[in-house]
């Protein structure tokens, strides 16, 4: 499956929203913070120095992921990763993950963090496979659904 990973383009903002909303509704629910970020990705991610990537198969966007800056200390969250239901199981999420890790290293980031939920056993397995380790979740976590926080130090 020849997946091409491309950077953010306004043309695909709708795909970023729809892929993530579908995923959230399937596994959890859409929190107000999610709605804000997904509805205005340029404001919350791109304009703050973050990055959004898309997995493109032929002319269709089949997956997405973001590196969202947290504060101004060079810390980025790997977030908003979603793959279309009909394209799950083809390791597209892993390709997006590897791309983000390589990209983060190439721009000199010291580490990445992510928030997840332990009920997503496959996702947690993949995060660990790529070297993420569990760290404490802060009391004021940006997501109510998250019960695990992980980091990957380069």
PDB file of C-alpha atoms in Angstrom:
ATOM      1  CA  UNK A   1       0.000   0.000   0.000  1.00  0.00           C
ATOM      2  CA  UNK A   2       1.898   3.097  -1.232  1.00  0.00           C
ATOM      3  CA  UNK A   3       1.049   5.727   1.368  1.00  0.00           C
ATOM      4  CA  UNK A   4       2.379   9.231   0.865  1.00  0.00           C
ATOM      5  CA  UNK A   5       2.694  11.419   3.974  1.00  0.00           C
ATOM      6  CA  UNK A   6       2.122  15.097   3.266  1.00  0.00           C
ATOM      7  CA  UNK A   7       2.121  18.258   5.399  1.00  0.00           C
ATOM      8  CA  UNK A   8      -0.907  20.344   6.355  1.00  0.00           C
ATOM      9  CA  UNK A   9      -2.828  22.100   3.633  1.00  0.00           C
ATOM     10  CA  UNK A  10      -6.107  23.960   4.231  1.00  0.00           C
ATOM     11  CA  UNK A  11      -7.634  21.744   1.557  1.00  0.00           C
ATOM     12  CA  UNK A  12      -7.475  18.847   4.013  1.00  0.00           C
ATOM     13  CA  UNK A  13      -8.687  20.606   7.177  1.00  0.00           C
ATOM     14  CA  UNK A  14     -12.084  18.932   6.721  1.00  0.00           C
ATOM     15  CA  UNK A  15     -10.399  15.508   6.579  1.00  0.00           C
ATOM     16  CA  UNK A  16      -8.485  16.296   9.786  1.00  0.00           C
ATOM     17  CA  UNK A  17     -11.782  17.111  11.490  1.00  0.00           C
ATOM     18  CA  UNK A  18     -13.816  14.201  10.095  1.00  0.00           C
ATOM     19  CA  UNK A  19     -11.211  11.463  10.671  1.00  0.00           C
ATOM     20  CA  UNK A  20     -10.709  12.510  14.279  1.00  0.00           C
ATOM     21  CA  UNK A  21     -14.399  13.043  15.073  1.00  0.00           C
ATOM     22  CA  UNK A  22     -15.212   9.569  13.724  1.00  0.00           C
ATOM     23  CA  UNK A  23     -12.450   8.024  15.839  1.00  0.00           C
ATOM     24  CA  UNK A  24     -13.457   9.905  18.997  1.00  0.00           C
ATOM     25  CA  UNK A  25     -17.130   9.005  18.607  1.00  0.00           C
ATOM     26  CA  UNK A  26     -16.258   5.349  17.964  1.00  0.00           C
ATOM     27  CA  UNK A  27     -14.050   4.933  21.038  1.00  0.00           C
ATOM     28  CA  UNK A  28     -14.956   7.775  23.407  1.00  0.00           C
ATOM     29  CA  UNK A  29     -16.727  11.102  22.984  1.00  0.00           C
ATOM     30  CA  UNK A  30     -15.798  14.537  21.702  1.00  0.00           C
ATOM     31  CA  UNK A  31     -14.577  16.829  24.466  1.00  0.00           C
ATOM     32  CA  UNK A  32     -14.815  20.630  24.135  1.00  0.00           C
ATOM     33  CA  UNK A  33     -11.017  20.832  23.780  1.00  0.00           C
ATOM     34  CA  UNK A  34     -11.156  18.326  20.895  1.00  0.00           C
ATOM     35  CA  UNK A  35     -13.878  20.281  19.129  1.00  0.00           C
ATOM     36  CA  UNK A  36     -11.897  23.524  19.417  1.00  0.00           C
ATOM     37  CA  UNK A  37      -8.644  22.026  18.108  1.00  0.00           C
ATOM     38  CA  UNK A  38     -10.291  20.013  15.335  1.00  0.00           C
ATOM     39  CA  UNK A  39     -12.494  22.895  14.177  1.00  0.00           C
ATOM     40  CA  UNK A  40      -9.607  25.360  14.082  1.00  0.00           C
ATOM     41  CA  UNK A  41      -6.399  23.386  13.485  1.00  0.00           C
ATOM     42  CA  UNK A  42      -4.540  26.381  12.108  1.00  0.00           C
ATOM     43  CA  UNK A  43      -5.254  28.461  15.217  1.00  0.00           C
ATOM     44  CA  UNK A  44      -4.488  25.725  17.750  1.00  0.00           C
ATOM     45  CA  UNK A  45      -1.673  23.854  16.002  1.00  0.00           C
ATOM     46  CA  UNK A  46      -0.177  25.392  12.845  1.00  0.00           C
ATOM     47  CA  UNK A  47      -0.097  29.070  13.915  1.00  0.00           C
ATOM     48  CA  UNK A  48       1.540  28.058  17.204  1.00  0.00           C
ATOM     49  CA  UNK A  49       4.418  26.328  15.415  1.00  0.00           C
ATOM     50  CA  UNK A  50       2.878  22.869  15.271  1.00  0.00           C
ATOM     51  CA  UNK A  51       2.535  20.424  12.432  1.00  0.00           C
ATOM     52  CA  UNK A  52      -0.217  18.303  10.947  1.00  0.00           C
ATOM     53  CA  UNK A  53       0.479  15.451   8.572  1.00  0.00           C
ATOM     54  CA  UNK A  54      -1.802  13.402   6.357  1.00  0.00           C
ATOM     55  CA  UNK A  55      -1.537   9.896   4.978  1.00  0.00           C
ATOM     56  CA  UNK A  56      -2.640   9.999   1.366  1.00  0.00           C
ATOM     57  CA  UNK A  57      -3.493   6.923  -0.681  1.00  0.00           C
ATOM     58  CA  UNK A  58      -4.004   7.729  -4.343  1.00  0.00           C
ATOM     59  CA  UNK A  59      -6.070  10.926  -4.041  1.00  0.00           C
ATOM     60  CA  UNK A  60      -7.738  10.076  -0.733  1.00  0.00           C
ATOM     61  CA  UNK A  61      -6.730  11.218   2.748  1.00  0.00           C
ATOM     62  CA  UNK A  62      -6.837   8.049   4.862  1.00  0.00           C
ATOM     63  CA  UNK A  63      -5.077   9.150   8.033  1.00  0.00           C
ATOM     64  CA  UNK A  64      -3.771  12.094   9.992  1.00  0.00           C
ATOM     65  CA  UNK A  65      -1.630  13.026  12.985  1.00  0.00           C
ATOM     66  CA  UNK A  66      -0.467  16.241  14.629  1.00  0.00           C
ATOM     67  CA  UNK A  67       2.461  17.527  16.625  1.00  0.00           C
ATOM     68  CA  UNK A  68       0.913  20.197  18.822  1.00  0.00           C
ATOM     69  CA  UNK A  69       3.135  22.599  20.777  1.00  0.00           C
ATOM     70  CA  UNK A  70       2.495  22.748  24.510  1.00  0.00           C
ATOM     71  CA  UNK A  71       3.490  26.086  25.976  1.00  0.00           C
ATOM     72  CA  UNK A  72       6.676  27.712  24.750  1.00  0.00           C
ATOM     73  CA  UNK A  73       9.296  25.299  26.064  1.00  0.00           C
ATOM     74  CA  UNK A  74       9.727  23.225  22.897  1.00  0.00           C
ATOM     75  CA  UNK A  75       7.461  20.459  24.166  1.00  0.00           C
ATOM     76  CA  UNK A  76       5.197  18.836  21.585  1.00  0.00           C
ATOM     77  CA  UNK A  77       2.294  16.458  21.980  1.00  0.00           C
ATOM     78  CA  UNK A  78       1.783  13.699  19.437  1.00  0.00           C
ATOM     79  CA  UNK A  79      -1.977  13.955  19.065  1.00  0.00           C
ATOM     80  CA  UNK A  80      -5.018  13.671  16.843  1.00  0.00           C
ATOM     81  CA  UNK A  81      -3.904  10.485  15.153  1.00  0.00           C
ATOM     82  CA  UNK A  82      -6.722   8.838  13.239  1.00  0.00           C
ATOM     83  CA  UNK A  83      -7.061   6.447  10.330  1.00  0.00           C
ATOM     84  CA  UNK A  84     -10.235   5.946   8.309  1.00  0.00           C
ATOM     85  CA  UNK A  85     -12.174   2.842   9.370  1.00  0.00           C
ATOM     86  CA  UNK A  86     -11.793   1.087   6.029  1.00  0.00           C
ATOM     87  CA  UNK A  87      -8.016   1.609   6.079  1.00  0.00           C
ATOM     88  CA  UNK A  88      -7.329   0.383   9.612  1.00  0.00           C
ATOM     89  CA  UNK A  89      -5.160  -2.694   9.963  1.00  0.00           C
ATOM     90  CA  UNK A  90      -2.707  -1.695   7.220  1.00  0.00           C
ATOM     91  CA  UNK A  91      -0.140  -0.095   9.566  1.00  0.00           C
ATOM     92  CA  UNK A  92      -0.961   3.429   8.381  1.00  0.00           C
ATOM     93  CA  UNK A  93      -0.956   4.638  11.991  1.00  0.00           C
ATOM     94  CA  UNK A  94       2.510   3.151  12.444  1.00  0.00           C
ATOM     95  CA  UNK A  95       3.726   4.905   9.302  1.00  0.00           C
ATOM     96  CA  UNK A  96       2.370   8.196  10.640  1.00  0.00           C
ATOM     97  CA  UNK A  97       4.002   7.512  14.021  1.00  0.00           C
ATOM     98  CA  UNK A  98       7.404   6.794  12.471  1.00  0.00           C
ATOM     99  CA  UNK A  99       7.127   9.874  10.274  1.00  0.00           C
ATOM    100  CA  UNK A 100       6.396  12.070  13.314  1.00  0.00           C
ATOM    101  CA  UNK A 101       9.298  10.602  15.280  1.00  0.00           C
ATOM    102  CA  UNK A 102      11.701  11.116  12.378  1.00  0.00           C
ATOM    103  CA  UNK A 103      10.386  14.633  11.805  1.00  0.00           C
ATOM    104  CA  UNK A 104      10.634  15.533  15.507  1.00  0.00           C
ATOM    105  CA  UNK A 105      14.239  14.342  15.589  1.00  0.00           C
ATOM    106  CA  UNK A 106      15.066  16.242  12.389  1.00  0.00           C
ATOM    107  CA  UNK A 107      13.912  19.557  13.879  1.00  0.00           C
ATOM    108  CA  UNK A 108      15.749  18.908  17.131  1.00  0.00           C
ATOM    109  CA  UNK A 109      12.905  18.243  19.532  1.00  0.00           C
ATOM    110  CA  UNK A 110      14.133  16.715  22.807  1.00  0.00           C
ATOM    111  CA  UNK A 111      11.073  14.514  23.266  1.00  0.00           C
ATOM    112  CA  UNK A 112       7.420  13.899  22.423  1.00  0.00           C
ATOM    113  CA  UNK A 113       4.565  13.257  24.809  1.00  0.00           C
ATOM    114  CA  UNK A 114       1.130  11.769  24.246  1.00  0.00           C
ATOM    115  CA  UNK A 115      -2.039  11.134  26.192  1.00  0.00           C
ATOM    116  CA  UNK A 116      -4.107   8.002  25.707  1.00  0.00           C
ATOM    117  CA  UNK A 117      -6.372   5.535  27.443  1.00  0.00           C
ATOM    118  CA  UNK A 118      -5.373   2.037  28.526  1.00  0.00           C
ATOM    119  CA  UNK A 119      -8.510   0.569  26.948  1.00  0.00           C
ATOM    120  CA  UNK A 120      -6.807   1.207  23.601  1.00  0.00           C
ATOM    121  CA  UNK A 121      -4.560  -1.813  24.036  1.00  0.00           C
ATOM    122  CA  UNK A 122      -3.334  -1.901  20.430  1.00  0.00           C
ATOM    123  CA  UNK A 123      -2.394   1.786  20.511  1.00  0.00           C
ATOM    124  CA  UNK A 124      -0.540   1.420  23.822  1.00  0.00           C
ATOM    125  CA  UNK A 125       1.303  -1.596  22.413  1.00  0.00           C
ATOM    126  CA  UNK A 126       2.376   0.443  19.374  1.00  0.00           C
ATOM    127  CA  UNK A 127       3.478   3.412  21.497  1.00  0.00           C
ATOM    128  CA  UNK A 128       5.650   1.103  23.591  1.00  0.00           C
ATOM    129  CA  UNK A 129       6.983  -0.571  20.437  1.00  0.00           C
ATOM    130  CA  UNK A 130       8.194   2.858  19.268  1.00  0.00           C
ATOM    131  CA  UNK A 131       9.884   3.566  22.593  1.00  0.00           C
ATOM    132  CA  UNK A 132       7.317   5.600  24.507  1.00  0.00           C
ATOM    133  CA  UNK A 133       7.349   5.019  28.270  1.00  0.00           C
ATOM    134  CA  UNK A 134       4.654   5.768  30.792  1.00  0.00           C
ATOM    135  CA  UNK A 135       4.959   8.894  32.951  1.00  0.00           C
ATOM    136  CA  UNK A 136       2.484  10.304  35.503  1.00  0.00           C
ATOM    137  CA  UNK A 137      -0.625  12.026  34.174  1.00  0.00           C
ATOM    138  CA  UNK A 138      -0.906  15.485  35.672  1.00  0.00           C
ATOM    139  CA  UNK A 139      -4.120  16.296  37.597  1.00  0.00           C
ATOM    140  CA  UNK A 140      -5.092  18.996  35.087  1.00  0.00           C
ATOM    141  CA  UNK A 141      -4.655  16.806  31.989  1.00  0.00           C
ATOM    142  CA  UNK A 142      -6.159  18.425  28.887  1.00  0.00           C
ATOM    143  CA  UNK A 143      -8.295  15.322  28.248  1.00  0.00           C
ATOM    144  CA  UNK A 144     -10.838  13.819  30.640  1.00  0.00           C
ATOM    145  CA  UNK A 145     -10.613  10.458  28.828  1.00  0.00           C
ATOM    146  CA  UNK A 146      -6.865  10.060  29.240  1.00  0.00           C
ATOM    147  CA  UNK A 147      -5.629   7.750  31.982  1.00  0.00           C
ATOM    148  CA  UNK A 148      -2.099   7.284  30.645  1.00  0.00           C
ATOM    149  CA  UNK A 149       0.585   9.730  29.583  1.00  0.00           C
ATOM    150  CA  UNK A 150       3.701   8.618  27.738  1.00  0.00           C
ATOM    151  CA  UNK A 151       6.885  10.220  26.506  1.00  0.00           C
ATOM    152  CA  UNK A 152       9.602   9.419  24.030  1.00  0.00           C
ATOM    153  CA  UNK A 153      12.933  11.067  24.812  1.00  0.00           C
ATOM    154  CA  UNK A 154      15.381  11.352  21.919  1.00  0.00           C
TER     155      UNK A 154
END
